[in-house]
Amino acid sequence: MAKLKAGVLISGRGSNLLALLQACDAPDFPAEIALVVSNRAEAGGLAQAERLGVPTRVIAHGDFADREDFDRAVSAALEAAGVELVCLAGFMRIFSPWFPAYWANRILNIHPSLLPAFRGLHAPQQAIDAGVRVSGATVHLVTETLDGGPVVAQAAVPVHQDDTADMLAARILLAEHELYPLVLRWFAEGRVHLLRAPGKPDRVRIDGVAADAALLWRP
Ligand code: GAR
């Protein structure tokens, strides 16, 4: 069967990208990464993709007059590579409304908190400042609302009393690296369904999710 073609957008280190690349390296994995796009030429993730022979593009946001022009250039590059699903992996640009509308229900993001708690920047620091005992990682569909689209999957991670933001971020990152490839697999297997009901927020249903419940708590 043909593999789902994913495009990954990054801005930096690219450890989630690497987790996705490694998952896609398995011959029986149902998705492949057709293109990695970075808005920053110095993003470490680019080298990881190149080492594995995955095509990369740098599209620098500073080269464009406004957000939508940049978004359309990114979108054109993804389409030229045959991308069917966009995965944001540490992509630190806010889209114009055009991009999530165009790719509606075909964009995922990973965020280092249990959304809807701690949206935006510095989510691990926000969790520590709030004094919560549990935080985690969320993969969600991207909508116009920042970190606000329907949740696809979450993994909970404990917050220890003496954690710094870096310690918590590192613990959450380990969960991210398991969660994102799993969600990509679910997508490629056609197990992710959007549930819409009038007057209610959209929700996601995953076929057969019970088998993956072990991921929900990552001590
Ligand atoms: C990850 O922790 C990801 O969840 C976070 O940035 C980090 C990127 O790391 N994303 C956000 O905060 C988005 N709001 P990586 O470049 O090593 O994958």
XYZ file of C-alpha atoms and ligand atoms in Angstrom:
237
model
C 0.000 0.000 0.000
C 1.196 3.545 -0.740
C 2.657 5.340 2.254
C 1.143 8.586 3.509
C 3.408 11.485 2.537
C 4.081 13.778 5.479
C 5.820 17.151 5.450
C 7.519 18.358 8.626
C 7.965 22.029 9.508
C 10.728 22.918 11.951
C 12.501 25.969 13.322
C 15.246 24.484 15.479
C 16.813 21.414 17.067
C 14.500 18.909 15.401
C 14.430 16.100 17.967
C 10.771 15.414 17.193
C 11.643 15.444 13.498
C 14.326 12.840 14.214
C 11.801 10.680 16.078
C 9.479 10.863 13.073
C 12.322 10.142 10.625
C 13.414 7.126 12.641
C 9.867 5.767 12.784
C 9.474 6.250 9.033
C 12.728 4.378 8.466
C 11.051 1.088 9.419
C 9.991 -0.637 6.191
C 6.492 -1.412 7.489
C 5.766 2.106 8.802
C 2.751 3.443 6.879
C 4.073 7.008 6.379
C 7.142 8.635 4.861
C 8.588 12.124 5.161
C 8.500 13.714 1.746
C 9.899 17.115 2.745
C 11.284 18.993 5.740
C 10.841 22.775 5.664
C 12.590 25.141 8.051
C 12.028 28.860 8.343
C 15.571 29.156 9.750
C 18.682 28.111 7.810
C 20.528 27.286 11.051
C 17.915 24.812 12.313
C 19.762 21.712 13.547
C 16.996 19.450 12.299
C 17.916 20.132 8.666
C 21.176 18.199 8.968
C 19.377 15.223 10.505
C 17.012 15.027 7.544
C 19.807 15.462 5.023
C 21.817 12.691 6.645
C 18.878 10.358 6.098
C 18.433 11.490 2.494
C 15.152 13.321 3.102
C 14.638 16.466 0.989
C 14.831 19.781 2.855
C 13.968 23.372 2.037
C 14.766 26.563 3.897
C 12.044 29.152 3.418
C 13.086 32.182 5.454
C 10.136 34.107 6.794
C 12.123 37.354 6.557
C 12.094 37.061 2.763
C 8.340 37.626 2.582
C 6.243 40.765 2.814
C 3.685 39.269 5.178
C 2.675 36.080 6.941
C 0.320 34.881 4.248
C 2.943 35.234 1.501
C 5.301 33.106 3.593
C 2.552 30.576 4.331
C 1.685 30.263 0.644
C 5.340 29.652 -0.252
C 5.586 26.915 2.400
C 2.338 25.419 1.193
C 3.495 25.420 -2.450
C 6.705 23.606 -1.474
C 4.732 21.001 0.483
C 2.330 20.451 -2.386
C 5.148 20.180 -4.921
C 6.540 17.350 -2.769
C 3.164 15.597 -2.738
C 2.620 16.162 0.992
C -0.734 14.991 2.331
C -0.245 15.698 6.046
C 1.744 18.530 7.643
C 3.463 17.885 10.989
C 4.669 20.892 12.962
C 7.662 19.894 15.059
C 9.011 22.851 16.994
C 7.888 25.214 14.245
C 7.848 28.573 15.988
C 5.949 30.730 13.496
C 2.340 31.787 13.856
C 0.365 31.145 10.670
C -1.909 33.565 8.899
C -5.527 32.322 8.956
C -5.030 31.121 5.367
C -2.691 28.217 6.146
C -4.784 26.257 8.678
C -7.887 26.869 6.564
C -6.169 25.528 3.440
C -4.721 22.480 5.231
C -7.739 22.003 7.519
C -7.654 18.646 9.332
C -4.350 17.859 7.610
C -1.999 19.627 10.059
C -0.743 18.304 13.371
C 1.251 20.096 16.040
C 3.042 18.807 19.122
C 3.005 20.967 22.229
C 4.792 20.393 25.565
C 1.766 20.541 27.892
C -1.576 18.884 28.414
C -3.640 21.309 26.350
C -5.731 23.339 26.900
C -3.416 24.112 29.827
C -0.330 26.228 29.150
C -0.683 27.338 25.560
C 1.982 29.400 23.820
C 5.646 29.784 24.663
C 7.542 28.271 27.623
C 4.882 25.688 28.479
C 7.132 23.724 30.908
C 7.927 26.951 32.808
C 4.209 27.773 32.873
C 3.519 24.336 34.393
C 6.140 24.859 37.093
C 4.895 28.355 37.868
C 1.350 27.011 38.215
C 2.519 24.329 40.668
C 0.839 21.442 38.850
C 1.916 17.880 39.665
C 1.247 16.516 36.181
C 1.954 17.968 32.766
C 2.763 16.272 29.489
C 2.603 16.433 25.730
C -0.266 16.933 23.310
C -0.607 16.257 19.608
C -3.493 18.240 18.191
C -4.990 19.322 14.912
C -4.022 22.857 14.020
C -6.703 25.485 13.632
C -6.567 29.250 13.501
C -6.471 29.358 17.320
C -2.917 29.021 18.634
C -2.506 25.632 20.364
C -6.291 25.398 20.278
C -7.322 22.698 17.767
C -8.902 19.348 18.660
C -6.674 17.056 20.731
C -5.578 13.853 18.974
C -3.429 12.274 21.708
C -1.812 13.141 25.017
C 0.852 11.665 27.264
C 0.990 12.687 30.932
C 4.339 13.278 32.624
C 4.930 13.942 36.340
C 6.248 17.287 37.526
C 8.760 16.749 40.335
C 9.048 19.175 43.237
C 12.553 20.334 42.390
C 12.148 20.423 38.631
C 13.545 23.286 36.640
C 11.801 24.125 33.373
C 14.663 22.418 31.504
C 14.325 19.219 33.537
C 10.588 19.087 32.955
C 10.963 19.946 29.261
C 13.480 17.088 28.868
C 11.100 14.611 30.555
C 8.200 15.770 28.386
C 10.372 15.556 25.273
C 10.896 11.816 25.831
C 7.117 11.390 25.797
C 6.845 13.592 22.703
C 9.243 11.314 20.843
C 6.940 8.359 21.440
C 3.675 10.191 20.971
C 4.277 11.922 17.640
C 5.313 8.820 15.642
C 2.354 6.958 17.122
C -0.070 9.650 15.987
C 1.526 9.738 12.539
C 0.965 5.996 12.328
C -2.691 6.380 13.389
C -3.189 9.039 10.733
C -1.597 6.958 8.022
C -3.713 3.983 9.022
C -6.869 6.071 8.659
C -7.756 5.691 12.333
C -8.135 9.410 13.127
C -11.647 10.771 12.680
C -12.985 14.248 13.314
C -16.321 14.332 15.128
C -18.431 17.405 14.489
C -21.649 18.244 16.312
C -23.621 21.486 16.012
C -22.863 23.913 18.816
C -20.001 21.827 20.200
C -16.266 22.016 19.637
C -14.819 19.506 17.177
C -13.385 16.371 18.762
C -11.168 13.566 17.519
C -11.951 9.886 17.730
C -9.237 7.257 17.229
C -10.189 3.748 16.198
C -8.709 1.102 18.493
C -6.964 3.514 20.859
C -7.315 1.305 23.955
C -4.346 -0.776 22.839
C -2.113 2.281 23.108
C -3.224 3.357 26.587
C 0.227 2.599 28.044
C 1.419 5.830 26.513
C -0.948 7.927 28.580
C 1.258 7.946 31.683
C 5.022 8.329 31.237
C 6.649 8.515 34.676
C 9.209 20.545 21.565
O 9.210 20.400 22.957
C 7.837 20.954 21.089
O 6.784 20.363 21.816
C 7.871 22.444 21.330
O 9.158 22.826 20.929
C 10.053 21.738 21.149
C 10.775 21.474 19.853
O 11.817 20.567 20.048
N 6.860 23.114 20.586
C 6.198 24.165 21.046
O 6.401 24.678 22.124
C 5.135 24.677 20.089
N 4.243 25.566 20.766
P 12.484 19.822 18.831
O 12.917 20.902 17.830
O 13.666 19.131 19.426
O 11.485 18.887 18.247
